[in-house]
């Protein structure tokens, strides 16, 4: 790997770390934001909803546009909008302006995240594509365990607005860096996207990600509540459980690159989905088994995010000329799956209780496995 390639990977990693921080840091800041504007925490939660819906709806458009225009320019413009939207959040004098700013933030992230994945897929050597994608994906996941806590700490010493001002400054800085680093990368322009049935094939492919996300987030969203209700975990024990999960997610993403290089993205994506099913069944069986639960939570995230990263590499290989739109639809599929997963999880715990969640998630994981095998036939 050349020095220029290392620099490009580093820029992609840092950019996705910032984007991930913007996504994950809002949740712990909601109590302070709701207190300042005199609203309930449920009302403040619309910040997350507006952001997620805007992202899911607009990402395919930016993916399509990136296959027609220069990805580097779009990423740069997205970062400028990202900086503006976060500055607007920090300056907001009413909650209505906060909602407007999060709408703009959703647009900006939709024009950055899938395009980073796509441009890395464009420049990576075919046999190393999985490794390169695993590196930049780890930047997004690292924000869960490092970026969000840093933002919360900054709020403690300053105020919640300072978090958004800091991200706005970082956005401007990264816009300049990304413009310089990607401007020499030729665009891999789409030639086959207009072929009949190609979009349907892409949508069928990314449906695997939707089902995968349901299997992950139907349980993860309610994990803390389940541990408290079923195992009487203290707050520190819940934090430790989430830490095991976070470590597994980062290691899974990073390790999948080398495993993809060795076994191929098709094989690894299928094997990890099968292992995900087995691990979720184990969590359901051993949910009250004390220390063993930490191990299974670690393994759940390890195989789950190894599968997600390897599947992205698989999509990048299967759609070389439509990489931007494929990655964009894959990210939209991810957000749809997260939303459906949280809804399914709420339904399950209402009807059957927390103990059934891992088994239901295992059922969706095996559906994702079979769907992955079916859609592989072209």
XYZ file of C-alpha atoms in Angstrom:
378
model
C 0.000 0.000 0.000
C 1.404 3.369 -1.048
C 1.635 6.435 1.167
C -1.183 8.053 -0.817
C -3.419 5.020 -0.251
C -2.727 5.118 3.494
C -3.613 8.806 3.540
C -6.868 8.186 1.663
C -7.859 5.433 4.076
C -7.018 7.650 7.047
C -9.147 10.487 5.671
C -12.037 8.089 5.010
C -11.731 6.670 8.539
C -11.664 10.096 10.215
C -14.564 11.355 8.103
C -16.763 8.398 9.028
C -15.696 8.741 12.667
C -16.992 12.323 12.639
C -20.220 11.281 10.898
C -20.718 8.466 13.399
C -20.135 10.837 16.292
C -22.845 13.141 14.940
C -25.224 10.171 14.833
C -24.433 8.605 18.212
C -23.837 11.715 20.337
C -27.370 13.107 20.039
C -28.998 10.447 22.232
C -27.043 11.230 25.456
C -27.555 14.967 24.850
C -31.363 14.750 24.605
C -32.010 15.373 28.347
C -30.052 18.644 28.262
C -31.649 19.796 25.009
C -35.178 18.994 26.235
C -34.499 20.821 29.506
C -33.294 23.987 27.758
C -36.250 24.180 25.373
C -38.831 23.051 27.944
C -39.976 19.957 26.048
C -40.283 16.283 26.902
C -37.566 13.759 26.092
C -39.999 12.087 23.690
C -40.392 15.359 21.778
C -36.620 15.855 21.753
C -36.325 12.390 20.234
C -37.675 13.828 16.991
C -34.125 15.055 16.404
C -33.110 11.443 15.830
C -36.234 10.528 13.869
C -35.987 13.450 11.442
C -32.288 12.780 10.889
C -32.817 9.044 10.220
C -35.817 9.444 7.916
C -34.122 12.204 5.902
C -31.014 10.060 5.524
C -32.949 6.966 4.450
C -35.009 8.853 1.856
C -32.235 10.972 0.336
C -29.283 8.526 0.313
C -30.379 6.730 -2.912
C -30.566 10.051 -4.755
C -27.018 10.979 -3.770
C -25.859 7.470 -4.653
C -27.388 7.808 -8.116
C -25.848 11.270 -8.479
C -22.417 9.994 -7.427
C -22.444 7.499 -10.306
C -22.947 10.461 -12.669
C -20.819 13.154 -11.012
C -17.509 13.252 -9.156
C -17.814 11.550 -5.758
C -15.070 13.716 -4.230
C -16.941 16.938 -5.037
C -20.167 15.575 -3.578
C -18.386 14.464 -0.387
C -16.849 17.928 -0.032
C -20.202 19.666 -0.531
C -21.766 17.252 1.951
C -19.170 18.141 4.584
C -19.792 21.861 4.065
C -23.520 21.247 4.583
C -22.643 19.072 7.586
C -20.681 21.957 9.133
C -23.495 24.427 8.442
C -26.203 22.153 9.890
C -24.251 21.499 13.089
C -23.503 25.206 13.508
C -27.226 25.865 13.064
C -28.008 23.309 15.780
C -25.573 25.043 18.118
C -27.084 28.469 17.379
C -30.738 27.379 17.412
C -32.970 29.678 19.460
C -35.972 27.335 19.308
C -36.568 23.640 18.957
C -38.119 24.213 15.537
C -34.736 25.407 14.304
C -33.121 22.352 15.871
C -35.429 20.132 13.799
C -34.574 22.088 10.627
C -30.871 21.711 11.384
C -31.206 17.945 11.885
C -33.046 17.680 8.580
C -30.075 19.363 6.907
C -27.690 17.121 8.856
C -29.520 14.061 7.515
C -29.117 15.365 3.973
C -25.423 16.024 4.508
C -24.671 12.589 5.960
C -26.599 10.929 3.117
C -24.238 12.631 0.675
C -21.128 11.547 2.596
C -21.353 8.070 4.150
C -22.327 5.872 1.165
C -20.038 7.883 -1.108
C -17.039 7.258 1.161
C -17.788 3.533 0.955
C -18.201 3.769 -2.813
C -15.031 5.752 -3.495
C -12.979 3.405 -1.306
C -14.461 0.529 -3.300
C -13.447 2.332 -6.511
C -9.791 2.821 -5.572
C -9.147 -0.391 -3.628
C -7.389 -3.279 -5.384
C -10.062 -5.942 -6.069
C -8.404 -8.517 -3.821
C -8.008 -5.994 -0.991
C -11.416 -4.305 -1.240
C -12.765 -6.090 1.832
C -9.747 -5.034 3.895
C -10.026 -1.396 2.833
C -13.773 -1.230 3.497
C -13.359 -2.861 6.903
C -10.906 -0.126 7.891
C -13.197 2.785 7.037
C -16.288 1.052 8.501
C -14.406 0.728 11.799
C -14.210 4.529 11.927
C -18.002 4.733 11.992
C -18.236 2.047 14.682
C -15.439 3.580 16.764
C -17.647 6.662 17.187
C -20.011 4.485 19.240
C -17.342 3.739 21.851
C -15.202 6.893 21.619
C -16.884 9.762 19.771
C -20.165 9.762 21.683
C -18.525 9.574 25.150
C -16.184 12.413 24.158
C -19.168 14.559 23.147
C -20.905 13.801 26.436
C -17.754 14.749 28.336
C -17.521 18.015 26.392
C -21.113 18.815 27.372
C -20.186 18.249 31.019
C -17.422 20.864 30.927
C -19.106 23.335 28.567
C -22.652 22.892 27.225
C -24.483 20.787 24.667
C -24.151 23.518 22.040
C -20.353 23.285 22.217
C -20.559 19.699 20.918
C -22.225 20.835 17.692
C -19.893 23.804 17.270
C -16.930 21.416 17.582
C -18.377 19.107 14.928
C -19.058 22.109 12.668
C -15.404 23.165 12.896
C -14.266 19.597 12.237
C -16.617 19.451 9.234
C -15.070 22.539 7.628
C -11.573 21.183 8.204
C -12.424 17.797 6.718
C -14.163 19.421 3.740
C -10.841 21.015 2.745
C -8.921 17.781 3.342
C -11.415 15.608 1.436
C -11.438 17.997 -1.518
C -7.671 17.731 -1.855
C -7.480 13.979 -1.294
C -10.237 12.916 -3.729
C -9.930 15.431 -6.541
C -7.383 13.272 -8.390
C -9.546 10.132 -8.185
C -11.297 9.440 -11.524
C -15.004 8.762 -11.258
C -16.206 5.256 -12.071
C -19.199 6.366 -14.114
C -22.212 4.129 -14.400
C -22.968 2.535 -17.746
C -25.301 -0.291 -16.764
C -27.627 1.358 -14.238
C -30.320 1.995 -16.846
C -30.470 -1.636 -17.899
C -33.865 -3.185 -17.258
C -34.047 -4.967 -13.927
C -30.722 -3.672 -12.592
C -32.331 -1.499 -9.924
C -34.553 -4.393 -8.860
C -31.484 -6.596 -8.527
C -29.805 -3.967 -6.336
C -32.912 -3.664 -4.145
C -33.084 -7.440 -3.805
C -29.430 -7.475 -2.796
C -29.722 -4.792 -0.115
C -32.837 -6.428 1.356
C -30.338 -8.796 3.011
C -29.006 -5.792 4.946
C -32.529 -4.816 6.050
C -33.202 -8.263 7.526
C -29.704 -8.318 9.068
C -30.355 -4.952 10.745
C -33.650 -6.215 12.166
C -31.858 -9.216 13.672
C -29.270 -6.933 15.283
C -31.293 -3.949 16.468
C -34.557 -5.565 17.584
C -32.496 -6.847 20.518
C -29.833 -4.133 20.814
C -32.352 -1.275 21.222
C -33.863 -3.039 24.255
C -30.701 -4.722 25.539
C -30.269 -2.455 28.566
C -33.915 -2.799 29.558
C -33.770 -6.569 29.065
C -30.649 -6.929 31.217
C -32.229 -4.811 33.955
C -35.564 -6.617 33.855
C -34.439 -10.213 33.382
C -31.055 -10.232 35.160
C -31.400 -7.268 37.551
C -28.162 -5.806 36.161
C -26.917 -2.587 37.731
C -26.050 0.420 35.574
C -22.352 -0.480 35.735
C -23.062 -4.077 34.678
C -25.179 -2.845 31.769
C -22.366 -0.482 30.759
C -19.910 -3.400 30.867
C -22.218 -5.500 28.697
C -22.500 -2.696 26.131
C -18.712 -2.282 26.242
C -18.245 -5.972 25.354
C -20.674 -5.465 22.483
C -18.854 -2.346 21.280
C -15.456 -4.038 21.351
C -16.864 -6.969 19.414
C -18.357 -4.638 16.799
C -15.049 -2.864 16.145
C -13.006 -6.084 16.099
C -15.577 -7.748 13.852
C -15.403 -4.939 11.343
C -11.599 -4.863 11.331
C -11.103 -8.642 11.202
C -13.583 -9.104 8.364
C -11.198 -7.363 5.975
C -8.457 -9.946 6.380
C -10.981 -12.791 6.414
C -12.618 -11.470 3.247
C -9.209 -11.305 1.583
C -8.557 -14.928 2.534
C -11.952 -16.580 1.969
C -13.778 -14.153 -0.342
C -16.656 -11.803 0.372
C -19.361 -14.256 -0.778
C -18.244 -17.062 1.514
C -17.623 -14.845 4.542
C -20.926 -12.978 4.276
C -22.838 -16.270 4.237
C -20.839 -17.910 7.035
C -21.182 -14.904 9.338
C -24.964 -14.799 8.840
C -25.159 -18.451 9.827
C -22.914 -17.835 12.862
C -25.061 -14.829 13.776
C -28.104 -17.103 13.934
C -26.302 -19.582 16.187
C -24.958 -16.830 18.462
C -28.397 -15.243 18.921
C -29.819 -18.643 19.855
C -27.005 -19.004 22.406
C -27.828 -15.579 23.869
C -31.456 -16.646 24.261
C -30.448 -19.886 25.999
C -27.732 -18.394 28.219
C -29.245 -14.947 28.829
C -29.231 -15.493 32.586
C -25.955 -17.437 32.696
C -23.921 -14.720 34.401
C -20.452 -14.113 32.990
C -21.098 -16.223 29.897
C -23.537 -13.586 28.680
C -20.715 -11.059 28.237
C -18.901 -13.527 26.005
C -21.963 -14.146 23.837
C -22.679 -10.415 23.528
C -19.107 -9.959 22.343
C -19.477 -12.796 19.827
C -22.844 -11.447 18.651
C -21.329 -8.102 17.688
C -18.147 -9.745 16.357
C -19.888 -11.995 13.820
C -22.676 -9.502 13.157
C -20.452 -6.609 12.102
C -17.979 -8.879 10.360
C -20.941 -9.939 8.242
C -22.048 -6.361 7.579
C -18.591 -5.290 6.412
C -18.050 -8.368 4.252
C -21.471 -7.883 2.683
C -20.559 -4.317 1.751
C -17.445 -5.682 0.063
C -19.658 -8.199 -1.725
C -21.944 -5.438 -3.027
C -18.939 -3.398 -4.153
C -17.700 -6.395 -6.131
C -21.101 -7.264 -7.616
C -21.931 -3.715 -8.770
C -18.621 -2.195 -9.929
C -20.263 0.319 -12.266
C -23.169 1.179 -9.943
C -21.188 1.212 -6.725
C -22.460 4.589 -5.554
C -26.154 3.755 -5.899
C -25.649 0.241 -4.474
C -23.900 1.590 -1.364
C -26.515 4.315 -0.967
C -29.410 1.855 -1.154
C -27.534 -0.422 1.253
C -27.335 2.389 3.808
C -31.009 3.157 3.294
C -31.747 -0.537 3.825
C -29.723 -0.375 7.047
C -31.771 2.510 8.443
C -35.039 0.857 7.409
C -33.929 -2.294 9.191
C -33.005 -0.369 12.343
C -36.437 1.278 12.360
C -38.299 -1.993 11.721
C -36.111 -3.750 14.286
C -37.001 -1.289 17.036
C -40.696 -1.659 16.148
C -40.497 -5.463 16.100
C -38.615 -5.503 19.391
C -41.254 -3.346 21.040
C -43.985 -5.669 19.779
C -42.171 -8.798 20.980
C -41.535 -7.533 24.513
C -45.151 -6.374 24.775
C -46.597 -9.742 23.730
C -44.011 -12.304 24.908
C -41.506 -10.430 27.070
C -37.775 -9.775 26.821
C -36.763 -13.449 26.934
C -38.149 -14.081 23.430
C -36.178 -11.288 21.743
C -32.967 -13.278 21.003
C -34.961 -16.154 19.484
C -36.999 -13.846 17.247
C -33.769 -12.146 16.150
C -32.239 -15.543 15.390
C -35.228 -16.274 13.177
C -34.718 -13.072 11.189
C -30.980 -13.784 10.902
C -31.615 -17.163 9.285
C -34.042 -15.493 6.861
C -31.228 -13.110 5.947
C -28.923 -16.095 5.392
C -31.320 -17.822 2.983
C -32.086 -14.539 1.227
C -28.345 -13.961 0.778
C -28.023 -17.348 -0.907
C -31.037 -16.782 -3.120
C -30.085 -13.308 -4.312
C -26.630 -14.486 -5.187
C -28.064 -16.220 -8.246
C -28.006 -13.738 -11.132
